[in-house]
PDB file of N, CA and C in Angstrom:
ATOM      1  N   MET B  16       0.826  -1.191   0.000  1.00 45.00           N
ATOM      2  CA  MET B  16       0.000   0.000   0.000  1.00 45.00           C
ATOM      3  C   MET B  16       0.864   1.246   0.000  1.00 45.00           C
ATOM      4  N   TYR B  17       0.360   2.288  -0.582  1.00 49.00           N
ATOM      5  CA  TYR B  17       1.087   3.544  -0.652  1.00 49.00           C
ATOM      6  C   TYR B  17       1.145   4.209   0.717  1.00 49.00           C
ATOM      7  N   GLY B  18       2.342   4.643   1.110  1.00 53.00           N
ATOM      8  CA  GLY B  18       2.494   5.375   2.357  1.00 53.00           C
ATOM      9  C   GLY B  18       2.617   4.527   3.598  1.00 53.00           C
ATOM     10  N   ARG B  19       2.588   3.237   3.501  1.00 54.00           N
ATOM     11  CA  ARG B  19       2.699   2.389   4.685  1.00 54.00           C
ATOM     12  C   ARG B  19       4.145   2.017   4.905  1.00 54.00           C
ATOM     13  N   ASP B  20       4.545   1.975   6.110  1.00 56.00           N
ATOM     14  CA  ASP B  20       5.899   1.562   6.456  1.00 56.00           C
ATOM     15  C   ASP B  20       5.843   0.096   6.848  1.00 56.00           C
ATOM     16  N   PRO B  21       6.473  -0.802   6.091  1.00 55.00           N
ATOM     17  CA  PRO B  21       6.372  -2.228   6.395  1.00 55.00           C
ATOM     18  C   PRO B  21       7.035  -2.603   7.709  1.00 55.00           C
ATOM     19  N   ARG B  22       7.868  -1.725   8.259  1.00 56.00           N
ATOM     20  CA  ARG B  22       8.492  -2.051   9.544  1.00 56.00           C
ATOM     21  C   ARG B  22       7.536  -1.865  10.706  1.00 56.00           C
ATOM     22  N   LEU B  23       6.515  -1.034  10.545  1.00 53.00           N
ATOM     23  CA  LEU B  23       5.579  -0.791  11.640  1.00 53.00           C
ATOM     24  C   LEU B  23       4.642  -1.965  11.865  1.00 53.00           C
ATOM     25  N   ASP B  24       4.075  -2.484  10.814  1.00 49.00           N
ATOM     26  CA  ASP B  24       3.250  -3.691  10.935  1.00 49.00           C
ATOM     27  C   ASP B  24       3.334  -4.457   9.622  1.00 49.00           C
ATOM     28  N   ARG B  25       3.409  -5.738   9.742  1.00 53.00           N
ATOM     29  CA  ARG B  25       3.581  -6.565   8.548  1.00 53.00           C
ATOM     30  C   ARG B  25       2.272  -6.783   7.820  1.00 53.00           C
ATOM     31  N   ALA B  26       1.172  -6.727   8.521  1.00 55.00           N
ATOM     32  CA  ALA B  26      -0.129  -6.942   7.904  1.00 55.00           C
ATOM     33  C   ALA B  26      -1.174  -6.221   8.739  1.00 55.00           C
ATOM     34  N   ASP B  27      -2.316  -5.983   8.155  1.00 58.00           N
ATOM     35  CA  ASP B  27      -3.384  -5.322   8.888  1.00 58.00           C
ATOM     36  C   ASP B  27      -3.845  -6.137  10.086  1.00 58.00           C
ATOM     37  N   ASP B  28      -3.702  -7.432   9.996  1.00 62.00           N
ATOM     38  CA  ASP B  28      -4.146  -8.277  11.102  1.00 62.00           C
ATOM     39  C   ASP B  28      -2.965  -8.735  11.951  1.00 62.00           C
ATOM     40  N   GLY B  29      -1.843  -8.013  11.890  1.00 60.00           N
ATOM     41  CA  GLY B  29      -0.665  -8.374  12.676  1.00 60.00           C
ATOM     42  C   GLY B  29      -0.900  -8.187  14.160  1.00 60.00           C
ATOM     43  N   PRO B  30      -0.083  -8.840  14.988  1.00 64.00           N
ATOM     44  CA  PRO B  30      -0.241  -8.695  16.442  1.00 64.00           C
ATOM     45  C   PRO B  30       0.055  -7.268  16.894  1.00 64.00           C
ATOM     46  N   ARG B  31      -0.600  -6.881  17.946  1.00 63.00           N
ATOM     47  CA  ARG B  31      -0.491  -5.509  18.454  1.00 63.00           C
ATOM     48  C   ARG B  31       0.940  -5.166  18.853  1.00 63.00           C
ATOM     49  N   ASP B  32       1.696  -6.116  19.381  1.00 65.00           N
ATOM     50  CA  ASP B  32       3.055  -5.805  19.820  1.00 65.00           C
ATOM     51  C   ASP B  32       3.981  -5.479  18.658  1.00 65.00           C
ATOM     52  N   GLU B  33       3.575  -5.735  17.423  1.00 62.00           N
ATOM     53  CA  GLU B  33       4.388  -5.370  16.271  1.00 62.00           C
ATOM     54  C   GLU B  33       4.153  -3.925  15.832  1.00 62.00           C
ATOM     55  N   TRP B  34       2.950  -3.434  15.932  1.00 58.00           N
ATOM     56  CA  TRP B  34       2.673  -2.102  15.408  1.00 58.00           C
ATOM     57  C   TRP B  34       2.451  -1.043  16.472  1.00 58.00           C
ATOM     58  N   PHE B  35       2.154  -1.409  17.701  1.00 61.00           N
ATOM     59  CA  PHE B  35       1.815  -0.422  18.725  1.00 61.00           C
ATOM     60  C   PHE B  35       2.998   0.439  19.189  1.00 61.00           C
ATOM     61  N   PRO B  36       4.201  -0.099  19.408  1.00 63.00           N
ATOM     62  CA  PRO B  36       5.274   0.737  19.973  1.00 63.00           C
ATOM     63  C   PRO B  36       5.684   1.930  19.117  1.00 63.00           C
ATOM     64  N   ALA B  37       5.775   1.790  17.832  1.00 61.00           N
ATOM     65  CA  ALA B  37       6.264   2.894  17.000  1.00 61.00           C
ATOM     66  C   ALA B  37       5.309   4.091  16.999  1.00 61.00           C
ATOM     67  N   PRO B  38       4.041   3.936  16.684  1.00 62.00           N
ATOM     68  CA  PRO B  38       3.164   5.120  16.695  1.00 62.00           C
ATOM     69  C   PRO B  38       2.952   5.700  18.087  1.00 62.00           C
ATOM     70  N   SER B  39       2.884   4.858  19.117  1.00 63.00           N
ATOM     71  CA  SER B  39       2.616   5.381  20.453  1.00 63.00           C
ATOM     72  C   SER B  39       3.825   6.109  21.014  1.00 63.00           C
ATOM     73  N   SER B  40       5.049   5.753  20.580  1.00 68.00           N
ATOM     74  CA  SER B  40       6.225   6.459  21.081  1.00 68.00           C
ATOM     75  C   SER B  40       6.303   7.870  20.512  1.00 68.00           C
ATOM     76  N   CYS B  41       5.631   8.122  19.421  1.00 71.00           N
ATOM     77  CA  CYS B  41       5.593   9.467  18.835  1.00 71.00           C
ATOM     78  C   CYS B  41       4.442  10.299  19.395  1.00 71.00           C
ATOM     79  N   LEU B  42       3.509   9.666  20.059  1.00 75.00           N
ATOM     80  CA  LEU B  42       2.324  10.371  20.516  1.00 75.00           C
ATOM     81  C   LEU B  42       2.618  11.356  21.650  1.00 75.00           C
ATOM     82  N   ALA B  43       3.414  10.965  22.633  1.00 72.00           N
ATOM     83  CA  ALA B  43       3.671  11.840  23.781  1.00 72.00           C
ATOM     84  C   ALA B  43       4.349  13.146  23.365  1.00 72.00           C
ATOM     85  N   PRO B  44       5.434  13.119  22.588  1.00 72.00           N
ATOM     86  CA  PRO B  44       6.010  14.410  22.165  1.00 72.00           C
ATOM     87  C   PRO B  44       5.054  15.227  21.306  1.00 72.00           C
ATOM     88  N   ALA B  45       4.251  14.571  20.496  1.00 77.00           N
ATOM     89  CA  ALA B  45       3.299  15.303  19.657  1.00 77.00           C
ATOM     90  C   ALA B  45       2.244  15.998  20.514  1.00 77.00           C
ATOM     91  N   VAL B  46       1.765  15.333  21.555  1.00 77.00           N
ATOM     92  CA  VAL B  46       0.768  15.940  22.450  1.00 77.00           C
ATOM     93  C   VAL B  46       1.385  17.117  23.200  1.00 77.00           C
ATOM     94  N   LEU B  47       2.621  16.957  23.690  1.00 71.00           N
ATOM     95  CA  LEU B  47       3.293  18.061  24.376  1.00 71.00           C
ATOM     96  C   LEU B  47       3.499  19.249  23.441  1.00 71.00           C
ATOM     97  N   LEU B  48       3.876  18.976  22.230  1.00 74.00           N
ATOM     98  CA  LEU B  48       4.082  20.046  21.258  1.00 74.00           C
ATOM     99  C   LEU B  48       2.772  20.769  20.956  1.00 74.00           C
ATOM    100  N   ARG B  49       1.706  20.008  20.830  1.00 79.00           N
ATOM    101  CA  ARG B  49       0.399  20.618  20.547  1.00 79.00           C
ATOM    102  C   ARG B  49      -0.090  21.446  21.736  1.00 79.00           C
ATOM    103  N   ASP B  50       0.037  20.899  22.930  1.00 76.00           N
ATOM    104  CA  ASP B  50      -0.477  21.596  24.109  1.00 76.00           C
ATOM    105  C   ASP B  50       0.316  22.862  24.438  1.00 76.00           C
ATOM    106  N   ARG B  51       1.609  22.809  24.333  1.00 70.00           N
ATOM    107  CA  ARG B  51       2.440  23.940  24.737  1.00 70.00           C
ATOM    108  C   ARG B  51       2.818  24.868  23.595  1.00 70.00           C
ATOM    109  N   ARG B  52       2.644  24.400  22.387  1.00 73.00           N
ATOM    110  CA  ARG B  52       2.994  25.160  21.187  1.00 73.00           C
ATOM    111  C   ARG B  52       4.466  25.536  21.152  1.00 73.00           C
ATOM    112  N   ARG B  53       5.290  24.676  21.698  1.00 68.00           N
ATOM    113  CA  ARG B  53       6.742  24.801  21.631  1.00 68.00           C
ATOM    114  C   ARG B  53       7.340  23.416  21.880  1.00 68.00           C
ATOM    115  N   PRO B  54       8.561  23.188  21.493  1.00 70.00           N
ATOM    116  CA  PRO B  54       9.158  21.868  21.706  1.00 70.00           C
ATOM    117  C   PRO B  54       9.216  21.530  23.197  1.00 70.00           C
ATOM    118  N   PRO B  55       8.989  20.269  23.565  1.00 71.00           N
ATOM    119  CA  PRO B  55       8.989  19.904  24.982  1.00 71.00           C
ATOM    120  C   PRO B  55      10.376  19.823  25.595  1.00 71.00           C
ATOM    121  N   GLY B  56      11.409  19.778  24.795  1.00 77.00           N
ATOM    122  CA  GLY B  56      12.760  19.641  25.312  1.00 77.00           C
ATOM    123  C   GLY B  56      13.536  20.939  25.260  1.00 77.00           C
ATOM    124  N   ARG B  57      14.569  21.002  26.090  1.00 85.00           N
ATOM    125  CA  ARG B  57      15.449  22.161  26.123  1.00 85.00           C
ATOM    126  C   ARG B  57      16.872  21.682  26.312  1.00 85.00           C
ATOM    127  N   VAL B  58      17.807  22.566  26.051  1.00 90.00           N
ATOM    128  CA  VAL B  58      19.219  22.307  26.321  1.00 90.00           C
ATOM    129  C   VAL B  58      19.551  23.012  27.624  1.00 90.00           C
ATOM    130  N   CYS B  59      20.331  22.364  28.457  1.00 92.00           N
ATOM    131  CA  CYS B  59      20.704  22.915  29.758  1.00 92.00           C
ATOM    132  C   CYS B  59      21.354  24.286  29.583  1.00 92.00           C
ATOM    133  N   ALA B  60      21.026  25.233  30.475  1.00 92.00           N
ATOM    134  CA  ALA B  60      21.526  26.604  30.393  1.00 92.00           C
ATOM    135  C   ALA B  60      22.962  26.738  30.886  1.00 92.00           C
ATOM    136  N   SER B  61      23.508  25.715  31.491  1.00 92.00           N
ATOM    137  CA  SER B  61      24.877  25.758  31.995  1.00 92.00           C
ATOM    138  C   SER B  61      25.865  25.722  30.832  1.00 92.00           C
ATOM    139  N   PRO B  62      26.863  26.608  30.827  1.00 90.00           N
ATOM    140  CA  PRO B  62      27.839  26.595  29.739  1.00 90.00           C
ATOM    141  C   PRO B  62      28.684  25.318  29.705  1.00 90.00           C
ATOM    142  N   SER B  63      28.820  24.648  30.828  1.00 89.00           N
ATOM    143  CA  SER B  63      29.634  23.433  30.871  1.00 89.00           C
ATOM    144  C   SER B  63      28.826  22.166  30.617  1.00 89.00           C
ATOM    145  N   CYS B  64      27.549  22.304  30.306  1.00 91.00           N
ATOM    146  CA  CYS B  64      26.675  21.143  30.104  1.00 91.00           C
ATOM    147  C   CYS B  64      25.912  21.308  28.796  1.00 91.00           C
ATOM    148  N   ALA B  65      25.781  20.229  28.063  1.00 87.00           N
ATOM    149  CA  ALA B  65      25.038  20.281  26.804  1.00 87.00           C
ATOM    150  C   ALA B  65      23.923  19.242  26.780  1.00 87.00           C
ATOM    151  N   GLN B  66      23.467  18.822  27.959  1.00 91.00           N
ATOM    152  CA  GLN B  66      22.418  17.801  28.014  1.00 91.00           C
ATOM    153  C   GLN B  66      21.079  18.377  27.607  1.00 91.00           C
ATOM    154  N   VAL B  67      20.291  17.533  26.969  1.00 88.00           N
ATOM    155  CA  VAL B  67      18.926  17.892  26.586  1.00 88.00           C
ATOM    156  C   VAL B  67      17.981  17.240  27.585  1.00 88.00           C
ATOM    157  N   PHE B  68      16.963  17.962  28.017  1.00 86.00           N
ATOM    158  CA  PHE B  68      16.015  17.419  28.983  1.00 86.00           C
ATOM    159  C   PHE B  68      14.605  17.823  28.586  1.00 86.00           C
ATOM    160  N   VAL B  69      13.633  17.087  29.106  1.00 81.00           N
ATOM    161  CA  VAL B  69      12.231  17.385  28.863  1.00 81.00           C
ATOM    162  C   VAL B  69      11.749  18.276  29.991  1.00 81.00           C
ATOM    163  N   ALA B  70      11.302  19.457  29.644  1.00 74.00           N
ATOM    164  CA  ALA B  70      10.820  20.426  30.629  1.00 74.00           C
ATOM    165  C   ALA B  70       9.300  20.377  30.659  1.00 74.00           C
ATOM    166  N   HIS B  71       8.757  19.625  31.587  1.00 70.00           N
ATOM    167  CA  HIS B  71       7.298  19.545  31.704  1.00 70.00           C
ATOM    168  C   HIS B  71       6.918  19.602  33.165  1.00 70.00           C
ATOM    169  N   GLY B  72       5.674  19.835  33.420  1.00 68.00           N
ATOM    170  CA  GLY B  72       5.181  19.899  34.779  1.00 68.00           C
ATOM    171  C   GLY B  72       4.764  21.302  35.139  1.00 68.00           C
ATOM    172  N   SER B  73       4.265  21.430  36.347  1.00 71.00           N
ATOM    173  CA  SER B  73       3.814  22.747  36.793  1.00 71.00           C
ATOM    174  C   SER B  73       4.963  23.462  37.483  1.00 71.00           C
ATOM    175  N   GLY B  74       4.744  24.708  37.770  1.00 74.00           N
ATOM    176  CA  GLY B  74       5.767  25.486  38.449  1.00 74.00           C
ATOM    177  C   GLY B  74       6.586  26.297  37.463  1.00 74.00           C
ATOM    178  N   PRO B  75       7.643  26.922  37.977  1.00 81.00           N
ATOM    179  CA  PRO B  75       8.465  27.759  37.105  1.00 81.00           C
ATOM    180  C   PRO B  75       9.173  26.924  36.036  1.00 81.00           C
ATOM    181  N   GLU B  76       9.477  27.555  34.934  1.00 82.00           N
ATOM    182  CA  GLU B  76      10.122  26.861  33.824  1.00 82.00           C
ATOM    183  C   GLU B  76      11.562  26.502  34.186  1.00 82.00           C
ATOM    184  N   ARG B  77      11.941  25.282  33.903  1.00 86.00           N
ATOM    185  CA  ARG B  77      13.294  24.810  34.198  1.00 86.00           C
ATOM    186  C   ARG B  77      14.289  25.351  33.190  1.00 86.00           C
ATOM    187  N   ARG B  78      15.484  25.658  33.665  1.00 89.00           N
ATOM    188  CA  ARG B  78      16.561  26.103  32.788  1.00 89.00           C
ATOM    189  C   ARG B  78      17.711  25.117  32.758  1.00 89.00           C
ATOM    190  N   HIS B  79      17.820  24.296  33.806  1.00 91.00           N
ATOM    191  CA  HIS B  79      18.931  23.362  33.918  1.00 91.00           C
ATOM    192  C   HIS B  79      18.422  21.924  33.878  1.00 91.00           C
ATOM    193  N   CYS B  80      19.318  21.002  33.535  1.00 91.00           N
ATOM    194  CA  CYS B  80      18.933  19.606  33.358  1.00 91.00           C
ATOM    195  C   CYS B  80      18.633  18.909  34.686  1.00 91.00           C
ATOM    196  N   SER B  81      19.171  19.417  35.795  1.00 91.00           N
ATOM    197  CA  SER B  81      18.920  18.795  37.091  1.00 91.00           C
ATOM    198  C   SER B  81      19.026  19.841  38.194  1.00 91.00           C
ATOM    199  N   ARG B  82      18.537  19.494  39.363  1.00 91.00           N
ATOM    200  CA  ARG B  82      18.651  20.396  40.523  1.00 91.00           C
ATOM    201  C   ARG B  82      20.105  20.564  40.929  1.00 91.00           C
ATOM    202  N   ARG B  83      20.861  19.494  40.816  1.00 94.00           N
ATOM    203  CA  ARG B  83      22.280  19.556  41.174  1.00 94.00           C
ATOM    204  C   ARG B  83      23.005  20.557  40.270  1.00 94.00           C
ATOM    205  N   ARG B  84      22.734  20.513  38.976  1.00 94.00           N
ATOM    206  CA  ARG B  84      23.382  21.428  38.034  1.00 94.00           C
ATOM    207  C   ARG B  84      22.966  22.868  38.340  1.00 94.00           C
ATOM    208  N   ALA B  85      21.703  23.103  38.651  1.00 93.00           N
ATOM    209  CA  ALA B  85      21.233  24.446  38.980  1.00 93.00           C
ATOM    210  C   ALA B  85      21.914  24.962  40.241  1.00 93.00           C
ATOM    211  N   GLY B  86      22.078  24.091  41.225  1.00 95.00           N
ATOM    212  CA  GLY B  86      22.772  24.477  42.461  1.00 95.00           C
ATOM    213  C   GLY B  86      24.223  24.841  42.209  1.00 95.00           C
ATOM    214  N   ARG B  87      24.886  24.066  41.367  1.00 94.00           N
ATOM    215  CA  ARG B  87      26.283  24.374  41.030  1.00 94.00           C
ATOM    216  C   ARG B  87      26.393  25.733  40.349  1.00 94.00           C
ATOM    217  N   GLU B  88      25.453  26.025  39.479  1.00 94.00           N
ATOM    218  CA  GLU B  88      25.475  27.316  38.780  1.00 94.00           C
ATOM    219  C   GLU B  88      25.222  28.469  39.741  1.00 94.00           C
ATOM    220  N   ARG B  89      24.307  28.282  40.696  1.00 94.00           N
ATOM    221  CA  ARG B  89      24.051  29.338  41.686  1.00 94.00           C
ATOM    222  C   ARG B  89      25.277  29.595  42.548  1.00 94.00           C
ATOM    223  N   VAL B  90      25.942  28.527  42.999  1.00 96.00           N
ATOM    224  CA  VAL B  90      27.146  28.675  43.824  1.00 96.00           C
ATOM    225  C   VAL B  90      28.252  29.354  43.028  1.00 96.00           C
ATOM    226  N   ALA B  91      28.445  28.954  41.780  1.00 94.00           N
ATOM    227  CA  ALA B  91      29.477  29.573  40.942  1.00 94.00           C
ATOM    228  C   ALA B  91      29.194  31.056  40.725  1.00 94.00           C
ATOM    229  N   ALA B  92      27.930  31.421  40.517  1.00 94.00           N
ATOM    230  CA  ALA B  92      27.567  32.826  40.329  1.00 94.00           C
ATOM    231  C   ALA B  92      27.822  33.623  41.609  1.00 94.00           C
ATOM    232  N   GLN B  93      27.516  33.038  42.744  1.00 95.00           N
ATOM    233  CA  GLN B  93      27.747  33.720  44.014  1.00 95.00           C
ATOM    234  C   GLN B  93      29.241  33.922  44.248  1.00 95.00           C
ATOM    235  N   ARG B  94      30.045  32.917  43.932  1.00 95.00           N
ATOM    236  CA  ARG B  94      31.509  33.056  44.088  1.00 95.00           C
ATOM    237  C   ARG B  94      32.057  34.123  43.157  1.00 95.00           C
ATOM    238  N   ARG B  95      31.541  34.191  41.929  1.00 94.00           N
ATOM    239  CA  ARG B  95      32.014  35.222  41.003  1.00 94.00           C
ATOM    240  C   ARG B  95      31.638  36.610  41.503  1.00 94.00           C
ATOM    241  N   SER B  96      30.441  36.767  42.065  1.00 94.00           N
ATOM    242  CA  SER B  96      30.031  38.093  42.554  1.00 94.00           C
ATOM    243  C   SER B  96      30.848  38.511  43.784  1.00 94.00           C
ATOM    244  N   ARG B  97      31.179  37.547  44.647  1.00 93.00           N
ATOM    245  CA  ARG B  97      31.998  37.865  45.815  1.00 93.00           C
ATOM    246  C   ARG B  97      33.425  38.240  45.403  1.00 93.00           C
ATOM    247  N   ALA B  98      33.953  37.549  44.395  1.00 93.00           N
ATOM    248  CA  ALA B  98      35.291  37.855  43.905  1.00 93.00           C
ATOM    249  C   ALA B  98      35.328  39.230  43.242  1.00 93.00           C
ATOM    250  N   ALA B  99      34.235  39.607  42.593  1.00 90.00           N
ATOM    251  CA  ALA B  99      34.172  40.920  41.938  1.00 90.00           C
ATOM    252  C   ALA B  99      34.064  42.032  42.971  1.00 90.00           C
ATOM    253  N   ASP B 100      33.448  41.765  44.122  1.00 85.00           N
ATOM    254  CA  ASP B 100      33.308  42.780  45.161  1.00 85.00           C
ATOM    255  C   ASP B 100      34.624  43.055  45.876  1.00 85.00           C
ATOM    256  N   ASP B 101      35.509  42.076  45.907  1.00 75.00           N
ATOM    257  CA  ASP B 101      36.797  42.243  46.620  1.00 75.00           C
ATOM    258  C   ASP B 101      37.802  43.023  45.848  1.00 75.00           C
TER     259      ASP B 101
END
């Protein structure tokens, strides 16, 4: 058939475990993109980190890939400001 990917399901009556994983794995990012009208992922704001993370949930928007990374950035910024004051 035109437009069908034979890797997704071998036949219309194929078992569900053959065709279900591929389309459903695309559904979550598509729903997030539709609901938020922007990509669900971001790149960490830390200059020393290039990890990509999914920013979802309530509360303020995340800028860093983890709480630990955000804490390190806050401490580094505080040390730089103290060094500049001296």
